[in-house]
Short mmCIF file of C-alpha atoms in Angstrom, two decimals:
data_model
loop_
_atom_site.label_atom_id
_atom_site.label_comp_id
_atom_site.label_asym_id
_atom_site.label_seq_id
_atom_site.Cartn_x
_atom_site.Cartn_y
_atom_site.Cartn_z
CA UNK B 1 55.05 135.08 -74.98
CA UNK B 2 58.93 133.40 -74.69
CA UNK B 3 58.32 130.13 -76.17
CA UNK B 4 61.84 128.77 -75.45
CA UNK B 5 61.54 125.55 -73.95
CA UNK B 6 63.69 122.34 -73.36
CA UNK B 7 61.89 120.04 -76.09
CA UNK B 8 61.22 116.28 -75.41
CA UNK B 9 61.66 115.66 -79.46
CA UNK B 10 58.41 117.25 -81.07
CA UNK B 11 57.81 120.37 -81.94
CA UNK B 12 55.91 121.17 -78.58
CA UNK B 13 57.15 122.62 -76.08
CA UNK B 14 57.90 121.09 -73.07
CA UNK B 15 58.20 124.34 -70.75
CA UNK B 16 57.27 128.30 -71.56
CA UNK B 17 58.33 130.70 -69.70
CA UNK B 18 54.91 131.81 -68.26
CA UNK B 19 54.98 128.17 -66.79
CA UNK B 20 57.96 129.53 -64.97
CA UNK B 21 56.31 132.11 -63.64
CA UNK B 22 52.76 131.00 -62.71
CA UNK B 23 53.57 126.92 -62.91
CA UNK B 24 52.13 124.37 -62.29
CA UNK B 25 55.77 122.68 -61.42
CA UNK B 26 55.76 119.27 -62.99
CA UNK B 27 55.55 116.01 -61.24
CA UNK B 28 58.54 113.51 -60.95
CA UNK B 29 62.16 113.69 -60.38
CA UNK B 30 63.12 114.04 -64.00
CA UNK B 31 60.72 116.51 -65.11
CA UNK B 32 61.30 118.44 -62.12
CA UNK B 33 65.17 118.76 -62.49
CA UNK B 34 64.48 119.78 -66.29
CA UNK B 35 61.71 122.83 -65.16
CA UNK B 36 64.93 123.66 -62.48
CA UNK B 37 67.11 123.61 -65.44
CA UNK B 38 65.29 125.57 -67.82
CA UNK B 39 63.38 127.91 -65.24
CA UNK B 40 66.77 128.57 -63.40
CA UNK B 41 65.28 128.22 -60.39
CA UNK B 42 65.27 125.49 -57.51
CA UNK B 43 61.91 123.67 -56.24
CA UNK B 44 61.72 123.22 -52.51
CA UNK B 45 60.17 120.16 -51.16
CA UNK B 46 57.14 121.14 -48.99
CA UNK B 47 56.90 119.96 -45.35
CA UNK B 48 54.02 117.30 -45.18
CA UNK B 49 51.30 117.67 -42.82
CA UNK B 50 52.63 114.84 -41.10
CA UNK B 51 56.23 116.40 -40.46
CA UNK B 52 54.71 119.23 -39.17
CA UNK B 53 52.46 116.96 -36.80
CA UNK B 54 55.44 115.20 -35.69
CA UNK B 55 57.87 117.41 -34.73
CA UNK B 56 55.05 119.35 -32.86
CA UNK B 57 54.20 116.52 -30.77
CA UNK B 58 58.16 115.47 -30.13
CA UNK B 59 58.30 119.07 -29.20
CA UNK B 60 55.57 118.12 -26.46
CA UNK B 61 56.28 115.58 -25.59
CA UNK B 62 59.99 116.24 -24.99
CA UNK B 63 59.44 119.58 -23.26
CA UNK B 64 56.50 118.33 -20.61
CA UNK B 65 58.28 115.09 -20.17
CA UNK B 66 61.54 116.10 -19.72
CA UNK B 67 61.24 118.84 -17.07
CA UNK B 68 59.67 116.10 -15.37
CA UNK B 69 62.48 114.06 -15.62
CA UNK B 70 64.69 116.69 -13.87
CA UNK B 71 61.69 118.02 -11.81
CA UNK B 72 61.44 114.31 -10.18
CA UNK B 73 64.87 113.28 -9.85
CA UNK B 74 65.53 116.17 -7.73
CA UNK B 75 62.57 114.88 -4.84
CA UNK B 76 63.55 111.31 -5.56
CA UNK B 77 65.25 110.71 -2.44
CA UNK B 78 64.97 107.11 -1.35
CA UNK B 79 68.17 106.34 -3.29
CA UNK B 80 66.92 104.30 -6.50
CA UNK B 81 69.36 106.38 -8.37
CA UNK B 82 72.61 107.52 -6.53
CA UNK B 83 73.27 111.64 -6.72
CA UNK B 84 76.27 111.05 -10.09
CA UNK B 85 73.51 109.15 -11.79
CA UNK B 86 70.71 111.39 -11.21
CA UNK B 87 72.99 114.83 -12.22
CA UNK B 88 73.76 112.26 -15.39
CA UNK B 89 70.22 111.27 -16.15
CA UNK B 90 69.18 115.39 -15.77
CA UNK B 91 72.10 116.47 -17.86
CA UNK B 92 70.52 113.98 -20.67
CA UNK B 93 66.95 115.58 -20.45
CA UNK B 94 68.53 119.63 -21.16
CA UNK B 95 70.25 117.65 -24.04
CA UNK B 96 67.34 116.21 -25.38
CA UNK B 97 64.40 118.99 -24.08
CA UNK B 98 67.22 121.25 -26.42
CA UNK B 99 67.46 119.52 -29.60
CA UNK B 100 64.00 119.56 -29.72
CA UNK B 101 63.35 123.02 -28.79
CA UNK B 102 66.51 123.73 -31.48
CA UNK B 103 65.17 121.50 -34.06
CA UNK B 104 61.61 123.56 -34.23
CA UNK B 105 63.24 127.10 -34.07
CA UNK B 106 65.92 126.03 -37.07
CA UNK B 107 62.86 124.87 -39.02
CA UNK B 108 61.14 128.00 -38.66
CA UNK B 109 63.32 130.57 -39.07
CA UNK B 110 65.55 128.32 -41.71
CA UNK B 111 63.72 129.12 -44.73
CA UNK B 112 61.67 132.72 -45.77
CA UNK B 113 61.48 133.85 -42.58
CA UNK B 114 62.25 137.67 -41.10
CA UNK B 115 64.54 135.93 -38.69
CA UNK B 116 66.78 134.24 -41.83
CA UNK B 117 69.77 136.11 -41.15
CA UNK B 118 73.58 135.02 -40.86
CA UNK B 119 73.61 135.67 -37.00
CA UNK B 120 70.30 133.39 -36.43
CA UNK B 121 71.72 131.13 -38.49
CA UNK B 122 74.90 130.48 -37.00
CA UNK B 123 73.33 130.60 -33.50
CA UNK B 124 70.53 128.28 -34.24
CA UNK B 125 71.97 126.10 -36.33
CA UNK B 126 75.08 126.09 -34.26
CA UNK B 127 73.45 124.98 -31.24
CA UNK B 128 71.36 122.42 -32.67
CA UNK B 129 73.96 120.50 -33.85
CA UNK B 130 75.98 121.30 -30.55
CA UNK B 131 72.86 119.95 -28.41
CA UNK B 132 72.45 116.64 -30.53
CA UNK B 133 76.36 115.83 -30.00
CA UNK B 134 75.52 116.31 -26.86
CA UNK B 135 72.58 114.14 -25.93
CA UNK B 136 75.00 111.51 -27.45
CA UNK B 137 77.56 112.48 -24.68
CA UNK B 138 75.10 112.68 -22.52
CA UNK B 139 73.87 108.86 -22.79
CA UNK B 140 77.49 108.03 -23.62
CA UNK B 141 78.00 109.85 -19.48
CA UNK B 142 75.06 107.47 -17.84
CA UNK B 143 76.62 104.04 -19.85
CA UNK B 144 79.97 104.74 -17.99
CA UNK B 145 78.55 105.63 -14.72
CA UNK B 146 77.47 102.12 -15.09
CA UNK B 147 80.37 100.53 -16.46
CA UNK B 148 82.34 102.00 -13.42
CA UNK B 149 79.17 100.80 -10.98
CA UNK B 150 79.50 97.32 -12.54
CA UNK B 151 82.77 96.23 -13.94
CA UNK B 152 85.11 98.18 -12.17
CA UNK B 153 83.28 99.09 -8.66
CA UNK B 154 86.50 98.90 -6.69
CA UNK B 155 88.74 101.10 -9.23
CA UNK B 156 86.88 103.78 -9.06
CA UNK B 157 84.71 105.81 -7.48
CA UNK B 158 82.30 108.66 -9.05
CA UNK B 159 81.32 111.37 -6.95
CA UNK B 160 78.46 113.43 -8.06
CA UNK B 161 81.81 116.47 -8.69
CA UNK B 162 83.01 114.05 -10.72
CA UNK B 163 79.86 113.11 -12.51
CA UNK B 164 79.66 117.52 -13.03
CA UNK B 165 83.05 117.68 -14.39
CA UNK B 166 81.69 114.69 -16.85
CA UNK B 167 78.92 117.15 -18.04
CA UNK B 168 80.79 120.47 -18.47
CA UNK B 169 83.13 117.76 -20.44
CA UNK B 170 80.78 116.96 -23.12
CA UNK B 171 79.12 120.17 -23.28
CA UNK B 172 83.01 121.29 -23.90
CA UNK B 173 83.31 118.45 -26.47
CA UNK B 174 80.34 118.94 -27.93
CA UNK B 175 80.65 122.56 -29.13
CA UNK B 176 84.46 121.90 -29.76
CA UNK B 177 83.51 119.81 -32.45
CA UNK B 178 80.30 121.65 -33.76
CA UNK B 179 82.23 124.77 -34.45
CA UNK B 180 82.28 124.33 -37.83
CA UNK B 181 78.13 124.89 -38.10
CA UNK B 182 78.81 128.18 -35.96
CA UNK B 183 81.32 128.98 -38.71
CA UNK B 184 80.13 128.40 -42.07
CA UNK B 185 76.42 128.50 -41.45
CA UNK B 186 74.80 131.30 -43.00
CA UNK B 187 72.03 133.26 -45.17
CA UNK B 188 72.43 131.95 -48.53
CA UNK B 189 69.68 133.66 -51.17
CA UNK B 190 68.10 130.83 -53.53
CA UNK B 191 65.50 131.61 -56.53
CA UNK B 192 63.37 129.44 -55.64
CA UNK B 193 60.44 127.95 -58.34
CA UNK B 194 56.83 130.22 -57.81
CA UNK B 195 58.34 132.13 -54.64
CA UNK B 196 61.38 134.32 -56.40
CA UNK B 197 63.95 135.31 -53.65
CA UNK B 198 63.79 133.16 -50.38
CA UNK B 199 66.75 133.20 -48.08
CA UNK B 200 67.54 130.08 -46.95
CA UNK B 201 70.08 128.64 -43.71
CA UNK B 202 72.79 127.00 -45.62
CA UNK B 203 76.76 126.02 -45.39
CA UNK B 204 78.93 128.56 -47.42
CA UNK B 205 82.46 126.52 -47.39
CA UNK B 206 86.02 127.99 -47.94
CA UNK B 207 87.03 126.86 -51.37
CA UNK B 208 90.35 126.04 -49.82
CA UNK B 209 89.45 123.76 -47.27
CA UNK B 210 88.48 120.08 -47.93
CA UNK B 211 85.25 120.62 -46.02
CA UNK B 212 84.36 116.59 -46.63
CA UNK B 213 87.35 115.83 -44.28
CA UNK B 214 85.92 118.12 -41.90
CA UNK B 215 82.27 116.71 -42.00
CA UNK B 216 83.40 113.12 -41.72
CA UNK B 217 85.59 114.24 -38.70
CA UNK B 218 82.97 116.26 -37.23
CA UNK B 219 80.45 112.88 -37.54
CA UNK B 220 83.28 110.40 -36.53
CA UNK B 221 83.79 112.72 -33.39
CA UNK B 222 80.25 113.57 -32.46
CA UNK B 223 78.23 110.41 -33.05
CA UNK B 224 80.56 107.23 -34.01
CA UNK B 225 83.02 107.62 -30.97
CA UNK B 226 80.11 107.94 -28.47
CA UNK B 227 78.15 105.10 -30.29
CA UNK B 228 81.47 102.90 -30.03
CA UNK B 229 81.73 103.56 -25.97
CA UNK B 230 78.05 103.25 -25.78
CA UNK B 231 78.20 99.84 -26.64
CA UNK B 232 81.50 98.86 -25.37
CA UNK B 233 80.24 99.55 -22.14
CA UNK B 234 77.07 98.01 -22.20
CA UNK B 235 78.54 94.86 -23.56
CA UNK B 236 80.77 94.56 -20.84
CA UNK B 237 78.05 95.44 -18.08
CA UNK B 238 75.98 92.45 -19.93
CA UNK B 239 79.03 89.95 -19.49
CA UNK B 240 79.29 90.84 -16.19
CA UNK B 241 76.07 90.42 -15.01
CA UNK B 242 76.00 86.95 -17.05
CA UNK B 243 78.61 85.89 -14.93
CA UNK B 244 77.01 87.19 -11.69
CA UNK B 245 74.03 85.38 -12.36
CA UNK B 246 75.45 82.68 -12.84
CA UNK B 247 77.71 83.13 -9.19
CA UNK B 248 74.65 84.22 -7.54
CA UNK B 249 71.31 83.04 -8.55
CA UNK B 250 69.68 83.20 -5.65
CA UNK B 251 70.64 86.62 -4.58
CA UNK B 252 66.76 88.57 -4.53
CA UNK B 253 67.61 91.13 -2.21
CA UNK B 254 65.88 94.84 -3.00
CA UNK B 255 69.62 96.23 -3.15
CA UNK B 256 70.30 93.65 -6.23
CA UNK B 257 66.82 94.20 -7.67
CA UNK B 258 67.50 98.12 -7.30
CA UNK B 259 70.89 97.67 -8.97
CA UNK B 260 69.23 95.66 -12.09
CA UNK B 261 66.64 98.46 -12.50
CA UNK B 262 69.04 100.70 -13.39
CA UNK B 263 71.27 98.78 -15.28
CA UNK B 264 67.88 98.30 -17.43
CA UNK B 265 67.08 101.74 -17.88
CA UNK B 266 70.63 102.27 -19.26
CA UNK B 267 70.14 99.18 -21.09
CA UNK B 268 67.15 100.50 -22.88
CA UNK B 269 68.65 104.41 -23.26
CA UNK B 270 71.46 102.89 -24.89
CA UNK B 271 69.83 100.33 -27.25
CA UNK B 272 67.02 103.70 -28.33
CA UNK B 273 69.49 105.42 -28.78
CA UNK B 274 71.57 103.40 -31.03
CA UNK B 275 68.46 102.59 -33.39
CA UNK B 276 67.81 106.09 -33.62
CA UNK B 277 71.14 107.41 -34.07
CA UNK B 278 72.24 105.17 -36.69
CA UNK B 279 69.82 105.91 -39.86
CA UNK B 280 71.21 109.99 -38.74
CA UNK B 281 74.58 109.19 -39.06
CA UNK B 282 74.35 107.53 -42.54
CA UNK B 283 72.37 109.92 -43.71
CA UNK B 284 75.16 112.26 -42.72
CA UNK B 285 77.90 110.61 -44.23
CA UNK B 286 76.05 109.89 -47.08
CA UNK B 287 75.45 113.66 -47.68
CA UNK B 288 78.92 114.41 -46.39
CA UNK B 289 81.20 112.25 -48.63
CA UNK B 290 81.89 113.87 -52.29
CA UNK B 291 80.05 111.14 -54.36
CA UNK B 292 76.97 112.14 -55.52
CA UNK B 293 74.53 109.65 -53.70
CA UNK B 294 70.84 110.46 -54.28
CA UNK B 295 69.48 110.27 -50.50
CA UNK B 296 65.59 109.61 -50.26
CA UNK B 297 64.17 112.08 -48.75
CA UNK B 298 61.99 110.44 -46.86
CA UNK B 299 65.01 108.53 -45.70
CA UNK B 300 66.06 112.25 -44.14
CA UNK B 301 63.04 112.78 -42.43
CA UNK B 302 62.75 109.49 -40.46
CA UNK B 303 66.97 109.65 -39.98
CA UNK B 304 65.25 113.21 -38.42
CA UNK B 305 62.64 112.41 -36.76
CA UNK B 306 64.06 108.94 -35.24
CA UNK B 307 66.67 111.63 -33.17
CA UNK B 308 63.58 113.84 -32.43
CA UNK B 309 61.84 110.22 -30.71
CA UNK B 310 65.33 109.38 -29.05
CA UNK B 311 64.63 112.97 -27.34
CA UNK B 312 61.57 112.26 -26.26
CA UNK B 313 61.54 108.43 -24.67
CA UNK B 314 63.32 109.03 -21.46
CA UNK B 315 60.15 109.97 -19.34
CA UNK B 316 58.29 106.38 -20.26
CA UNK B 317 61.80 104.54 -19.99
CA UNK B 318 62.41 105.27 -16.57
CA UNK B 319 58.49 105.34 -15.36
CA UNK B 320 58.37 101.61 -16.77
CA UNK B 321 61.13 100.50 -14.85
CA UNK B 322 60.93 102.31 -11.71
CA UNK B 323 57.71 102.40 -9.10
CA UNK B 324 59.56 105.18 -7.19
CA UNK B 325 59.89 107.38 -9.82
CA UNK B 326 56.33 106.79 -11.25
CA UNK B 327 55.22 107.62 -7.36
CA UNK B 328 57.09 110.68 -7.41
CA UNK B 329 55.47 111.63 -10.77
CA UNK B 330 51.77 110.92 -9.15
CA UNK B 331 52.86 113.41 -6.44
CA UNK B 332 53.82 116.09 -8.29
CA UNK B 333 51.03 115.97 -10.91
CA UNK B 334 48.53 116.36 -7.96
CA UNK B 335 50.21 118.97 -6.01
CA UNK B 336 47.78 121.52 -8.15
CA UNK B 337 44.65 119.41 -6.89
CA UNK B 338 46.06 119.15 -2.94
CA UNK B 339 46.60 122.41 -3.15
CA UNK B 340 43.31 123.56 -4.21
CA UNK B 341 41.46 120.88 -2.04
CA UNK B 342 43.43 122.15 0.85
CA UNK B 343 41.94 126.01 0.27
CA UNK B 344 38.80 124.68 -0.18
CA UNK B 345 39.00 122.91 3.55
CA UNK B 346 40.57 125.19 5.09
#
């Protein structure tokens, strides 16, 4: 047996090469990088139970309760939201039913699967990325229907064809600036510790582009812009219904209380949003920028899974806030049990 070890100062051996083979792999983050080291091989960090859990039940969750969203919103007609906000609100659920959907399909055919190849890659990864730059356009869309609604009612009108255009926009945008993971996303072969050969999704970068510029770009374009209008707009919608209050406090009419519902719902999209997109940003910049910064990874996972709960909120937002559309939900869910009572009577 190959006895040639890294040595922690005695005689002893600290690894063999039949450790390398059969393991165990060492615990802690210094003993692990020195089996890597010695081994020549690279230790994968194993999805916990919990992960799995999770981004199963966002998956759910996100899936059911967004095609109810858009399911809904179509038979809403007693005008809580007007047609530009509904085609706004629906545009957000694809985004979000999508980088959920994404997000489960890039996790299992990322890493030792048949389906690791270049093209799945590219198209999976792609998209994903192009579908969570998109859900930020998306919410950035409804927080300027209402900034137009609010602050500038008289300057401008949007139509619902204008509230389209607004979608194909950041759908345009969004895959503009996620080219990059269409690009240089691709089958990279790691030896990985106890498994040999696994392929692996990764980023294979021209060595004569400055790819941090790029990232940083690509994150300053998809997220920080949309986060910066997110709140601009909301801010000023807040002032402006400070001073309207303050003009008008004994206006109770339904229209007003119908108007404040909805500025609420953005309200709350907005402020999920921006607690659940910040941790993923820094986590991307922090893994973008060329200083080595050692990222927790369970800071990853909840920067991850904080953008898989954005995805899945909407449903419970707008049912808390609005009686119509939790009516409209009752209606639909019992359609099945109407349907069957009116067989049975008939």
């Amino acid at each position: 047996m190959n006895t040639t070890s890294l040595s922690n100062g005695s005689s002893k051996p600290m690894f063999t090469q039949d450790q390398c083979q059969n393991g165990p792999i060492p615990d802690g983050d210094e003993q692990q990088a020195m089996f890597q080291a010695f081994c020549r091989c690279n230790i994968l960090p194993h999805p916990l139970l919990v992960e799995e859990i999770f981004s199963k039940f966002f998956l759910t969750v996100s899936v059911m309760g967004n095609l109810l969203v858009i399911i809904v919103l179509y038979r809403m007609k007693r005008g809580f939201f007007n047609a530009p906000m509904k085609a706004l609100l629906q545009n957000l659920s694809i985004a979000d039913t999508a980088v959920c959907v994404l997000y489960n399909v890039n996790d299992a055919v990322g890493v030792g699967s048949p389906l690791t190849t270049s093209g799945f890659c590219k198209l999976f990864g792609g998209l994903l990325w192009a579908s969570l730059s998109s859900s930020s356009c998306a919410v950035c869309c409804v927080s300027i229907e209402r900034y137009l609604a609010v602050v500038k009612p008289l300057e401008f009108n949007l139509t619902k064809k204008k509230a389209l255009l607004m979608i194909i926009f950041s759908w345009y945008y969004s895959l503009l600036f996620t080219i990059l993971d269409f690009y240089f996303l691709e089958k990279i072969v790691y030896k990985v510790c106890l498994r040999g050969d696994v392929a692996i999704c990764g980023y294979s970068h021209l060595p004569d582009i400055d790819v941090t510029v790029l990232n940083l770009l690509n994150i300053i374009a998809t997220f920080i812009i949309p986060l910066i209008i997110v709140l601009y707009t909301n801010v000023s919608i807040m002032a402006v219904m400070v001073k309207s209050a303050k003009a008008k406090k004994k206006n109770t009419t339904d229209q007003s209380n119908k108007h404040s519902g909805v500025i609420m719902i953005v309200f709350l999209l907005t402020a999920i949003y921006v607690i659940c997109s910040v941790p993923f940003t820094v986590n991307y910049v922090l893994n973008a920028i060329p200083v080595v910064i050692d990222v927790p990874r369970q800071f990853t996972a909840v920067a991850y899974y904080l953008m898989l709960a954005n995805s899945s909120c909407n449903p419970f937002i707008y049912s808390f806030f609005s009686a119509e559309f939790r009516r409209e939900c009752a209606n639909l869910i019992s359609l099945p049990y109407n349907w069957i009572k009116d067989k049975i009577n008939g």
